[in-house]
mmCIF file of C-alpha atoms in Angstrom:
data_model
loop_
_atom_site.group_PDB
_atom_site.id
_atom_site.type_symbol
_atom_site.label_atom_id
_atom_site.label_comp_id
_atom_site.label_asym_id
_atom_site.label_seq_id
_atom_site.Cartn_x
_atom_site.Cartn_y
_atom_site.Cartn_z
ATOM 1 C CA MET A 1 30.774 144.862 56.643
ATOM 2 C CA ARG A 2 33.995 143.959 58.415
ATOM 3 C CA SER A 3 37.294 144.015 56.528
ATOM 4 C CA GLY A 4 38.685 140.612 57.491
ATOM 5 C CA ALA A 5 38.424 137.299 59.345
ATOM 6 C CA ASP A 6 40.507 134.205 60.020
ATOM 7 C CA VAL A 7 38.075 132.082 58.009
ATOM 8 C CA VAL A 8 35.371 133.067 55.555
ATOM 9 C CA VAL A 9 32.745 130.361 55.051
ATOM 10 C CA VAL A 10 30.707 130.787 51.873
ATOM 11 C CA GLY A 11 27.230 129.232 52.015
ATOM 12 C CA GLY A 12 24.401 129.317 54.544
ATOM 13 C CA GLY A 13 23.179 125.744 54.132
ATOM 14 C CA ILE A 14 23.559 123.035 56.748
ATOM 15 C CA ILE A 15 27.182 122.355 55.713
ATOM 16 C CA GLY A 16 28.359 125.953 55.868
ATOM 17 C CA CYS A 17 26.526 126.676 59.115
ATOM 18 C CA SER A 18 27.975 123.540 60.717
ATOM 19 C CA VAL A 19 31.524 124.405 59.644
ATOM 20 C CA ALA A 20 31.131 127.939 60.985
ATOM 21 C CA ALA A 21 29.743 126.736 64.313
ATOM 22 C CA GLU A 22 32.520 124.190 64.839
ATOM 23 C CA LEU A 23 35.338 126.574 63.911
ATOM 24 C CA ALA A 24 33.980 129.389 66.058
ATOM 25 C CA ALA A 25 33.621 127.015 68.996
ATOM 26 C CA GLN A 26 37.351 126.297 68.622
ATOM 27 C CA GLY A 27 38.145 130.004 68.889
ATOM 28 C CA ALA A 28 38.557 130.925 65.229
ATOM 29 C CA ASP A 29 37.404 134.316 63.949
ATOM 30 C CA VAL A 30 34.725 133.177 61.497
ATOM 31 C CA LEU A 31 32.573 135.079 59.026
ATOM 32 C CA LEU A 32 29.831 133.184 57.195
ATOM 33 C CA LEU A 33 28.454 134.781 54.034
ATOM 34 C CA GLU A 34 25.183 133.659 52.427
ATOM 35 C CA ARG A 35 23.954 135.159 49.170
ATOM 36 C CA ALA A 36 20.247 134.808 50.099
ATOM 37 C CA GLU A 37 18.744 133.570 53.386
ATOM 38 C CA ILE A 38 19.840 130.764 55.679
ATOM 39 C CA ALA A 39 18.560 127.423 54.303
ATOM 40 C CA HIS A 40 17.411 129.144 51.098
ATOM 41 C CA GLY A 41 18.624 126.265 48.924
ATOM 42 C CA ALA A 42 18.382 122.498 49.226
ATOM 43 C CA SER A 43 18.989 122.590 53.003
ATOM 44 C CA GLY A 44 15.510 124.019 53.432
ATOM 45 C CA ARG A 45 13.904 122.173 50.500
ATOM 46 C CA ASN A 46 14.041 118.477 51.265
ATOM 47 C CA HIS A 47 12.176 115.745 53.114
ATOM 48 C CA GLY A 48 14.090 116.316 56.343
ATOM 49 C CA LEU A 49 14.849 112.643 56.980
ATOM 50 C CA LEU A 50 17.607 110.908 58.889
ATOM 51 C CA PHE A 51 18.260 107.229 58.204
ATOM 52 C CA TYR A 52 21.233 104.902 58.008
ATOM 53 C CA PRO A 53 23.271 105.940 54.932
ATOM 54 C CA GLN A 54 23.511 103.600 51.981
ATOM 55 C CA MET A 55 27.270 104.205 51.711
ATOM 56 C CA HIS A 56 29.159 102.815 54.685
ATOM 57 C CA GLN A 57 32.048 105.283 54.366
ATOM 58 C CA THR A 58 29.750 108.030 55.584
ATOM 59 C CA GLU A 59 28.364 106.219 58.634
ATOM 60 C CA PRO A 60 30.544 108.102 61.171
ATOM 61 C CA LEU A 61 29.470 111.401 59.594
ATOM 62 C CA TYR A 62 25.868 110.324 60.040
ATOM 63 C CA ARG A 63 26.350 109.232 63.668
ATOM 64 C CA ALA A 64 28.008 112.537 64.572
ATOM 65 C CA SER A 65 25.255 114.496 62.819
ATOM 66 C CA PHE A 66 22.496 112.562 64.569
ATOM 67 C CA GLU A 67 23.930 113.280 68.019
ATOM 68 C CA THR A 68 24.515 116.949 67.223
ATOM 69 C CA TYR A 69 20.929 117.377 66.053
ATOM 70 C CA ARG A 70 19.690 115.811 69.276
ATOM 71 C CA GLN A 71 21.655 118.469 71.129
ATOM 72 C CA LEU A 72 20.255 121.202 68.907
ATOM 73 C CA ARG A 73 16.736 119.980 69.554
ATOM 74 C CA ASP A 74 17.268 120.496 73.277
ATOM 75 C CA GLU A 75 19.080 123.853 73.099
ATOM 76 C CA SER A 76 17.336 125.655 70.239
ATOM 77 C CA ALA A 77 14.448 128.047 70.710
ATOM 78 C CA LEU A 78 13.091 126.734 67.408
ATOM 79 C CA ASP A 79 11.020 123.581 67.050
ATOM 80 C CA ILE A 80 13.021 121.340 64.723
ATOM 81 C CA SER A 81 10.362 118.595 65.008
ATOM 82 C CA PHE A 82 12.879 115.799 65.537
ATOM 83 C CA ASP A 83 11.127 112.441 66.051
ATOM 84 C CA GLU A 84 11.752 110.873 69.441
ATOM 85 C CA LYS A 85 11.813 107.406 67.922
ATOM 86 C CA ALA A 86 12.168 105.957 64.452
ATOM 87 C CA ARG A 87 9.096 106.280 62.263
ATOM 88 C CA GLY A 88 9.941 103.155 60.269
ATOM 89 C CA PHE A 89 10.505 102.756 56.522
ATOM 90 C CA ILE A 90 8.724 100.382 54.198
ATOM 91 C CA ILE A 91 10.224 99.805 50.757
ATOM 92 C CA LEU A 92 7.237 98.868 48.629
ATOM 93 C CA VAL A 93 7.503 96.048 46.095
ATOM 94 C CA ALA A 94 4.983 95.911 43.262
ATOM 95 C CA SER A 95 6.535 93.191 41.091
ATOM 96 C CA ASP A 96 8.893 90.246 41.364
ATOM 97 C CA GLN A 97 11.533 92.273 39.531
ATOM 98 C CA GLU A 98 11.604 94.864 42.325
ATOM 99 C CA TRP A 99 12.517 92.469 45.128
ATOM 100 C CA ASP A 100 16.255 92.558 44.385
ATOM 101 C CA ALA A 101 16.551 96.335 44.482
ATOM 102 C CA ALA A 102 14.465 96.554 47.652
ATOM 103 C CA GLU A 103 16.494 93.874 49.382
ATOM 104 C CA ARG A 104 19.745 95.534 48.350
ATOM 105 C CA GLU A 105 18.783 98.714 50.194
ATOM 106 C CA ALA A 106 17.459 96.837 53.199
ATOM 107 C CA ARG A 107 20.596 94.703 53.550
ATOM 108 C CA VAL A 108 22.819 97.801 53.686
ATOM 109 C CA CYS A 109 20.789 98.985 56.672
ATOM 110 C CA ALA A 110 21.022 95.569 58.303
ATOM 111 C CA GLU A 111 24.815 95.635 57.950
ATOM 112 C CA GLY A 112 24.737 98.868 59.938
ATOM 113 C CA GLY A 113 22.808 97.291 62.773
ATOM 114 C CA VAL A 114 19.295 98.331 61.728
ATOM 115 C CA LYS A 115 16.601 95.676 62.093
ATOM 116 C CA ILE A 116 14.869 94.717 58.844
ATOM 117 C CA THR A 117 11.939 92.410 58.106
ATOM 118 C CA ARG A 118 10.621 91.078 54.827
ATOM 119 C CA LEU A 119 6.859 91.577 54.474
ATOM 120 C CA GLU A 120 4.723 89.412 52.250
ATOM 121 C CA ARG A 121 1.560 90.859 50.721
ATOM 122 C CA GLU A 122 -0.760 90.011 53.633
ATOM 123 C CA GLU A 123 1.702 91.359 56.190
ATOM 124 C CA LEU A 124 2.195 94.592 54.231
ATOM 125 C CA LEU A 125 -1.531 95.260 53.930
ATOM 126 C CA LYS A 126 -1.971 94.565 57.627
ATOM 127 C CA VAL A 127 0.520 97.253 58.721
ATOM 128 C CA GLU A 128 -0.314 99.656 55.852
ATOM 129 C CA PRO A 129 -3.950 99.024 54.843
ATOM 130 C CA ASN A 130 -4.137 102.144 52.658
ATOM 131 C CA VAL A 131 -1.487 101.114 50.133
ATOM 132 C CA ALA A 132 -2.746 99.795 46.809
ATOM 133 C CA ASP A 133 -3.431 96.071 46.835
ATOM 134 C CA HIS A 134 -1.315 95.480 43.722
ATOM 135 C CA HIS A 135 1.779 95.507 45.946
ATOM 136 C CA ILE A 136 3.147 92.029 46.545
ATOM 137 C CA GLY A 137 5.139 92.910 49.662
ATOM 138 C CA GLY A 138 7.994 95.029 50.911
ATOM 139 C CA TRP A 139 10.868 95.411 53.333
ATOM 140 C CA PHE A 140 10.288 97.000 56.734
ATOM 141 C CA ILE A 141 13.271 98.955 58.094
ATOM 142 C CA GLU A 142 13.180 100.105 61.717
ATOM 143 C CA ASP A 143 14.712 103.483 60.937
ATOM 144 C CA GLY A 144 13.762 106.926 59.690
ATOM 145 C CA TYR A 145 13.577 110.117 61.780
ATOM 146 C CA ARG A 146 11.733 113.184 60.559
ATOM 147 C CA LEU A 147 12.779 116.758 61.287
ATOM 148 C CA ASP A 148 12.240 120.250 59.902
ATOM 149 C CA PRO A 149 15.332 120.890 57.725
ATOM 150 C CA ALA A 150 14.903 124.670 57.485
ATOM 151 C CA ALA A 151 14.473 125.029 61.252
ATOM 152 C CA LEU A 152 17.432 122.721 61.808
ATOM 153 C CA THR A 153 19.712 124.758 59.538
ATOM 154 C CA LEU A 154 18.629 128.033 61.103
ATOM 155 C CA SER A 155 19.241 126.550 64.553
ATOM 156 C CA MET A 156 22.768 125.658 63.472
ATOM 157 C CA ALA A 157 23.315 129.223 62.217
ATOM 158 C CA LEU A 158 22.101 130.571 65.558
ATOM 159 C CA ARG A 159 24.477 128.207 67.348
ATOM 160 C CA ALA A 160 27.318 129.556 65.201
ATOM 161 C CA ARG A 161 26.405 133.076 66.275
ATOM 162 C CA ARG A 162 26.215 132.098 69.949
ATOM 163 C CA VAL A 163 29.762 130.726 69.888
ATOM 164 C CA GLY A 164 31.183 133.780 68.171
ATOM 165 C CA ALA A 165 30.782 133.489 64.398
ATOM 166 C CA GLU A 166 29.368 136.383 62.415
ATOM 167 C CA VAL A 167 26.610 135.274 60.041
ATOM 168 C CA VAL A 168 25.747 137.676 57.216
ATOM 169 C CA THR A 169 22.960 137.052 54.707
ATOM 170 C CA HIS A 170 22.154 138.664 51.346
ATOM 171 C CA THR A 171 25.830 139.003 50.528
ATOM 172 C CA ASP A 172 27.059 137.317 47.356
ATOM 173 C CA VAL A 173 30.715 136.314 47.111
ATOM 174 C CA LYS A 174 31.753 137.112 43.561
ATOM 175 C CA GLN A 175 35.345 135.913 43.666
ATOM 176 C CA ILE A 176 37.999 134.235 45.772
ATOM 177 C CA ILE A 177 41.065 136.475 45.696
ATOM 178 C CA VAL A 178 44.339 134.609 45.234
ATOM 179 C CA GLU A 179 47.873 135.975 45.271
ATOM 180 C CA LYS A 180 50.872 133.767 44.493
ATOM 181 C CA SER A 181 48.748 130.607 44.785
ATOM 182 C CA ARG A 182 47.449 131.570 48.218
ATOM 183 C CA VAL A 183 44.008 132.742 49.343
ATOM 184 C CA VAL A 184 44.023 136.299 50.654
ATOM 185 C CA GLY A 185 40.291 137.022 50.763
ATOM 186 C CA VAL A 186 37.003 137.273 48.901
ATOM 187 C CA ALA A 187 35.278 139.972 46.890
ATOM 188 C CA THR A 188 31.635 140.895 47.544
ATOM 189 C CA ASP A 189 29.322 143.694 46.485
ATOM 190 C CA GLU A 190 30.206 145.377 49.777
ATOM 191 C CA GLY A 191 33.942 145.203 49.133
ATOM 192 C CA VAL A 192 36.941 142.976 49.744
ATOM 193 C CA ILE A 193 37.184 140.867 52.901
ATOM 194 C CA GLU A 194 40.612 139.575 53.860
ATOM 195 C CA ALA A 195 40.931 135.944 55.000
ATOM 196 C CA ARG A 196 43.629 133.322 55.390
ATOM 197 C CA VAL A 197 41.168 130.477 54.726
ATOM 198 C CA VAL A 198 38.058 130.344 52.552
ATOM 199 C CA VAL A 199 35.642 127.430 52.898
ATOM 200 C CA ASP A 200 33.647 126.796 49.738
ATOM 201 C CA ALA A 201 30.365 125.403 51.063
ATOM 202 C CA ALA A 202 28.223 127.032 48.406
ATOM 203 C CA GLY A 203 26.328 123.870 47.501
ATOM 204 C CA PRO A 204 25.552 123.565 43.772
ATOM 205 C CA TRP A 205 27.235 126.951 43.241
ATOM 206 C CA ALA A 206 30.509 125.705 44.759
ATOM 207 C CA PRO A 207 32.059 124.971 41.331
ATOM 208 C CA LYS A 208 31.332 128.520 40.152
ATOM 209 C CA LEU A 209 33.071 129.942 43.210
ATOM 210 C CA ALA A 210 36.033 127.555 42.891
ATOM 211 C CA ARG A 211 36.472 128.508 39.218
ATOM 212 C CA SER A 212 37.087 132.090 40.303
ATOM 213 C CA ALA A 213 40.256 130.744 41.950
ATOM 214 C CA GLY A 214 41.171 128.657 38.918
ATOM 215 C CA VAL A 215 39.993 125.294 40.289
ATOM 216 C CA ASP A 216 37.437 122.959 38.677
ATOM 217 C CA LEU A 217 35.279 121.097 41.188
ATOM 218 C CA PRO A 218 33.667 117.796 40.102
ATOM 219 C CA ILE A 219 30.265 118.796 41.478
ATOM 220 C CA ILE A 220 27.072 119.155 39.474
ATOM 221 C CA GLY A 221 23.589 120.282 40.406
ATOM 222 C CA ALA A 222 20.780 117.737 40.674
ATOM 223 C CA ARG A 223 17.316 119.190 41.045
ATOM 224 C CA GLY A 224 14.733 117.453 43.191
ATOM 225 C CA TRP A 225 11.012 118.229 43.213
ATOM 226 C CA LEU A 226 8.588 117.913 46.130
ATOM 227 C CA LEU A 227 4.819 118.215 46.483
ATOM 228 C CA LEU A 228 3.137 119.070 49.790
ATOM 229 C CA THR A 229 -0.553 118.358 50.397
ATOM 230 C CA LYS A 230 -2.987 120.020 52.735
ATOM 231 C CA ALA A 231 -3.069 118.572 56.241
ATOM 232 C CA ILE A 232 -5.213 115.447 56.469
ATOM 233 C CA PRO A 233 -5.879 112.737 59.084
ATOM 234 C CA PRO A 234 -3.253 109.965 59.261
ATOM 235 C CA VAL A 235 -3.114 107.880 56.071
ATOM 236 C CA GLY A 236 -0.114 105.695 56.878
ATOM 237 C CA ASN A 237 1.821 104.340 59.795
ATOM 238 C CA HIS A 238 5.299 104.539 58.278
ATOM 239 C CA LEU A 239 7.449 106.227 55.650
ATOM 240 C CA LEU A 240 6.744 104.596 52.289
ATOM 241 C CA GLU A 241 9.093 104.505 49.344
ATOM 242 C CA SER A 242 9.612 102.749 46.038
ATOM 243 C CA SER A 243 12.457 100.298 45.556
ATOM 244 C CA GLY A 244 15.751 101.193 43.906
ATOM 245 C CA TRP A 245 15.585 104.862 44.811
ATOM 246 C CA HIS A 246 18.520 105.353 47.176
ATOM 247 C CA LEU A 247 22.044 105.463 45.780
ATOM 248 C CA THR A 248 24.247 102.740 47.249
ATOM 249 C CA ALA A 249 27.978 102.021 47.027
ATOM 250 C CA GLY A 250 29.043 101.844 43.387
ATOM 251 C CA ASP A 251 26.129 103.929 42.122
ATOM 252 C CA SER A 252 26.772 107.295 40.534
ATOM 253 C CA GLY A 253 24.867 110.543 40.564
ATOM 254 C CA PRO A 254 23.509 112.316 37.487
ATOM 255 C CA PRO A 255 26.235 112.529 34.817
ATOM 256 C CA HIS A 256 27.684 115.696 33.342
ATOM 257 C CA VAL A 257 25.677 116.739 30.287
ATOM 258 C CA THR A 258 27.516 117.334 27.027
ATOM 259 C CA VAL A 259 26.768 120.169 24.618
ATOM 260 C CA ALA A 260 25.274 117.738 22.101
ATOM 261 C CA GLU A 261 23.058 116.063 24.706
ATOM 262 C CA TYR A 262 21.790 119.404 25.896
ATOM 263 C CA ALA A 263 21.126 120.577 22.333
ATOM 264 C CA ASP A 264 19.125 117.424 21.593
ATOM 265 C CA GLY A 265 17.296 117.446 24.909
ATOM 266 C CA GLU A 266 18.795 114.052 25.749
ATOM 267 C CA HIS A 267 19.833 115.193 29.241
ATOM 268 C CA ARG A 268 16.202 114.709 30.277
ATOM 269 C CA GLY A 269 16.729 111.005 29.775
ATOM 270 C CA SER A 270 19.147 110.963 32.721
ATOM 271 C CA GLN A 271 16.519 112.056 35.227
ATOM 272 C CA GLN A 272 15.773 109.609 38.025
ATOM 273 C CA ILE A 273 12.327 109.491 39.597
ATOM 274 C CA GLY A 274 11.306 107.515 42.649
ATOM 275 C CA LEU A 275 8.572 107.810 45.249
ATOM 276 C CA LEU A 276 8.643 108.733 48.915
ATOM 277 C CA ILE A 277 5.413 109.288 50.837
ATOM 278 C CA GLN A 278 5.986 111.022 54.147
ATOM 279 C CA GLN A 279 3.256 112.350 56.410
ATOM 280 C CA ASN A 280 4.607 114.893 58.850
ATOM 281 C CA LYS A 281 3.424 115.557 62.390
ATOM 282 C CA THR A 282 1.271 118.426 61.118
ATOM 283 C CA GLY A 283 -0.703 116.051 58.887
ATOM 284 C CA HIS A 284 0.728 117.406 55.641
ATOM 285 C CA VAL A 285 1.908 114.717 53.223
ATOM 286 C CA LEU A 286 5.221 115.288 51.487
ATOM 287 C CA LEU A 287 5.701 113.547 48.135
ATOM 288 C CA GLY A 288 9.019 113.101 46.324
ATOM 289 C CA GLY A 289 11.485 112.464 44.982
ATOM 290 C CA SER A 290 13.615 112.984 41.900
ATOM 291 C CA ARG A 291 17.112 113.674 40.638
ATOM 292 C CA LEU A 292 17.688 115.423 37.325
ATOM 293 C CA SER A 293 20.718 117.277 36.048
ATOM 294 C CA SER A 294 20.220 120.967 36.690
ATOM 295 C CA MET A 295 21.558 123.349 34.060
ATOM 296 C CA GLN A 296 20.224 126.582 35.540
ATOM 297 C CA GLU A 297 19.060 128.208 38.748
ATOM 298 C CA GLU A 298 15.534 128.815 37.495
ATOM 299 C CA PRO A 299 13.180 125.870 38.153
ATOM 300 C CA GLU A 300 13.196 123.310 35.372
ATOM 301 C CA GLY A 301 11.689 119.881 34.942
ATOM 302 C CA HIS A 302 8.195 120.753 36.152
ATOM 303 C CA GLU A 303 6.891 117.676 34.354
ATOM 304 C CA VAL A 304 8.619 115.538 36.996
ATOM 305 C CA THR A 305 6.011 116.623 39.545
ATOM 306 C CA LEU A 306 3.278 115.112 37.384
ATOM 307 C CA GLU A 307 5.026 111.735 37.473
ATOM 308 C CA ILE A 308 5.553 111.943 41.242
ATOM 309 C CA ALA A 309 1.842 112.685 41.757
ATOM 310 C CA LYS A 310 0.878 109.844 39.419
ATOM 311 C CA ARG A 311 3.068 107.374 41.289
ATOM 312 C CA ALA A 312 1.751 108.541 44.655
ATOM 313 C CA VAL A 313 -1.857 107.915 43.648
ATOM 314 C CA HIS A 314 -0.908 104.564 42.137
ATOM 315 C CA ALA A 315 0.761 103.516 45.397
ATOM 316 C CA MET A 316 -1.872 104.973 47.746
ATOM 317 C CA PRO A 317 -5.180 105.632 45.919
ATOM 318 C CA LEU A 318 -6.809 107.640 48.724
ATOM 319 C CA LEU A 319 -4.317 110.464 48.036
ATOM 320 C CA ALA A 320 -6.109 111.160 44.741
ATOM 321 C CA ASP A 321 -8.584 113.643 46.235
ATOM 322 C CA VAL A 322 -6.195 115.354 48.662
ATOM 323 C CA PRO A 323 -5.579 119.031 47.744
ATOM 324 C CA ILE A 324 -1.986 120.083 46.989
ATOM 325 C CA ALA A 325 -0.767 122.963 49.145
ATOM 326 C CA THR A 326 2.463 123.769 47.315
ATOM 327 C CA VAL A 327 5.119 122.458 44.940
ATOM 328 C CA TRP A 328 8.798 123.371 45.094
ATOM 329 C CA SER A 329 12.271 122.211 44.167
ATOM 330 C CA GLY A 330 15.839 122.404 45.399
ATOM 331 C CA VAL A 331 19.168 121.856 43.660
ATOM 332 C CA ARG A 332 21.474 119.391 45.375
ATOM 333 C CA PRO A 333 25.261 119.448 44.882
ATOM 334 C CA MET A 334 26.405 115.990 43.784
ATOM 335 C CA SER A 335 29.826 114.507 43.188
ATOM 336 C CA LYS A 336 30.263 111.944 40.439
ATOM 337 C CA ASP A 337 30.311 109.036 42.921
ATOM 338 C CA ALA A 338 27.671 110.541 45.251
ATOM 339 C CA LEU A 339 30.176 110.828 48.130
ATOM 340 C CA PRO A 340 30.919 114.212 49.756
ATOM 341 C CA LEU A 341 34.066 116.194 49.026
ATOM 342 C CA ILE A 342 35.749 117.507 52.181
ATOM 343 C CA GLY A 343 39.322 118.750 52.038
ATOM 344 C CA TRP A 344 41.935 121.262 50.895
ATOM 345 C CA LEU A 345 41.948 122.273 47.242
ATOM 346 C CA SER A 346 45.324 122.245 45.570
ATOM 347 C CA PRO A 347 47.240 124.045 44.224
ATOM 348 C CA ILE A 348 45.677 126.978 46.123
ATOM 349 C CA ASP A 349 46.819 127.321 49.745
ATOM 350 C CA GLY A 350 44.006 128.223 52.099
ATOM 351 C CA LEU A 351 41.123 127.051 49.898
ATOM 352 C CA PHE A 352 38.908 124.354 51.412
ATOM 353 C CA VAL A 353 35.821 122.626 50.033
ATOM 354 C CA ALA A 354 32.934 121.024 51.906
ATOM 355 C CA GLY A 355 30.270 119.900 49.467
ATOM 356 C CA GLY A 356 28.953 117.392 46.990
ATOM 357 C CA HIS A 357 26.657 115.735 49.552
ATOM 358 C CA GLY A 358 23.784 115.288 47.129
ATOM 359 C CA GLY A 359 20.605 114.289 48.938
ATOM 360 C CA GLN A 360 22.527 113.563 52.156
ATOM 361 C CA GLY A 361 23.328 117.134 53.197
ATOM 362 C CA ILE A 362 21.067 117.080 56.235
ATOM 363 C CA MET A 363 22.022 113.502 57.110
ATOM 364 C CA LEU A 364 25.763 114.227 57.076
ATOM 365 C CA GLY A 365 25.829 117.978 57.689
ATOM 366 C CA ALA A 366 26.910 118.344 61.303
ATOM 367 C CA GLY A 367 29.443 115.524 61.031
ATOM 368 C CA SER A 368 30.893 117.126 57.916
ATOM 369 C CA GLY A 369 31.207 120.396 59.820
ATOM 370 C CA LYS A 370 33.098 118.679 62.635
ATOM 371 C CA LEU A 371 35.495 117.002 60.240
ATOM 372 C CA ALA A 372 36.083 120.138 58.162
ATOM 373 C CA ALA A 373 36.748 122.237 61.270
ATOM 374 C CA GLN A 374 39.225 119.700 62.573
ATOM 375 C CA MET A 375 41.088 119.599 59.263
ATOM 376 C CA ILE A 376 41.213 123.382 59.013
ATOM 377 C CA ALA A 377 42.377 123.791 62.621
ATOM 378 C CA ALA A 378 45.096 121.200 62.042
ATOM 379 C CA GLY A 379 46.125 122.740 58.748
ATOM 380 C CA GLY A 380 46.002 119.310 57.133
ATOM 381 C CA THR A 381 44.017 116.128 57.448
ATOM 382 C CA GLY A 382 41.732 115.344 60.322
ATOM 383 C CA LYS A 383 40.221 112.134 61.551
ATOM 384 C CA LEU A 384 37.730 111.658 64.308
ATOM 385 C CA GLU A 385 36.867 108.236 65.668
ATOM 386 C CA GLY A 386 35.982 105.838 62.870
ATOM 387 C CA ALA A 387 37.369 108.074 60.145
ATOM 388 C CA VAL A 388 37.934 106.658 56.680
ATOM 389 C CA GLU A 389 40.094 108.385 54.101
ATOM 390 C CA PHE A 390 39.333 108.065 50.394
ATOM 391 C CA LEU A 391 40.920 109.916 47.481
ATOM 392 C CA ALA A 392 39.415 111.921 44.648
ATOM 393 C CA GLU A 393 40.914 112.500 41.211
ATOM 394 C CA PRO A 394 44.750 112.472 41.456
ATOM 395 C CA GLY A 395 46.256 115.923 41.750
ATOM 396 C CA LEU A 396 42.942 117.695 42.268
ATOM 397 C CA PHE A 397 42.599 117.400 46.027
ATOM 398 C CA ASP A 398 45.329 117.163 48.631
ATOM 399 C CA PRO A 399 44.096 115.037 50.290
ATOM 400 C CA LEU A 400 40.351 114.835 49.906
ATOM 401 C CA ARG A 401 37.557 112.448 50.656
ATOM 402 C CA GLU A 402 37.652 112.284 54.427
ATOM 403 C CA ALA A 403 34.667 110.585 56.022
ATOM 404 C CA LEU A 404 34.439 111.022 59.766
#
């Protein structure tokens, strides 16, 4: 293990790998440390979808990420399975009460230039004959690109290595070392590594790392469960989801759980369950999704998978007899307003955070890396074309909330 670097990036998810790649490409001496394997957490445990974000502030981050992933697809030795053209989303509507929520999501996409079409019952069943006939319609959104999130993240780590970053796995950062309110390095099982800048991109474990430097990060873990079936012949022509699932502007992520709520088991009442049916190119069907406050690293909330399976069969009955190949979960790092946190952490000089992306880590990952690298290189704020600045809690970040 080396004894020092200009920048130590903590976290081998899509955010950390993107930051490392961008900084190294600018000539910085970068060391990325991951406690397990690359993409071990939520970056390798998600649907792997790109679609227009429901929060307009993050659109430039999304655009930059999309273009970077296209480049990765062409340069990487790995198959990241990036769709050449949009697969198409359909937000299913099963009752009159669901129309408003479905339209709300669709209209956000339309405002971003994505074509949308309202489907009445007959039109829905014509384009998706295998959905249950109790649906009364839906919204078709000409968007949605599938990719392999684990392969994508690993490709980004390999890019970081190609441009000069050192990427080290199975190395847990126990503490950020601070002297006179300034970062001087990190402590690992292998020893102390000196650094002028530490980037906390540790996902849901980012708050734990920040606390070692005396800073509280407003990020909580939100576990999501997924079920994967055996490969079967095509059952649908598009990505299918329930209405009201995506967080839009003004929505909040899972709340912090109090001691009393946890003691009474009331935190389970805050879990959010939706439905997304996605058949990948291999024929496997991926079923999700959910958000529930995560209190521990060990998998919790297994009962959520039962509800996801129930909803999938209710929406598409022919899935009932399809064998399940595997079930897994990932913990997403979420801010209280579901917007990412990218910026310097005061009052500690040299401490930077890139996290809180929730379920949009893959969607916004490469763009977040570009923005973070620019801010770090400049020693202050950074704005690429179309950047929007927004502030977090007063006095906590200085400044924070940059969206590319």
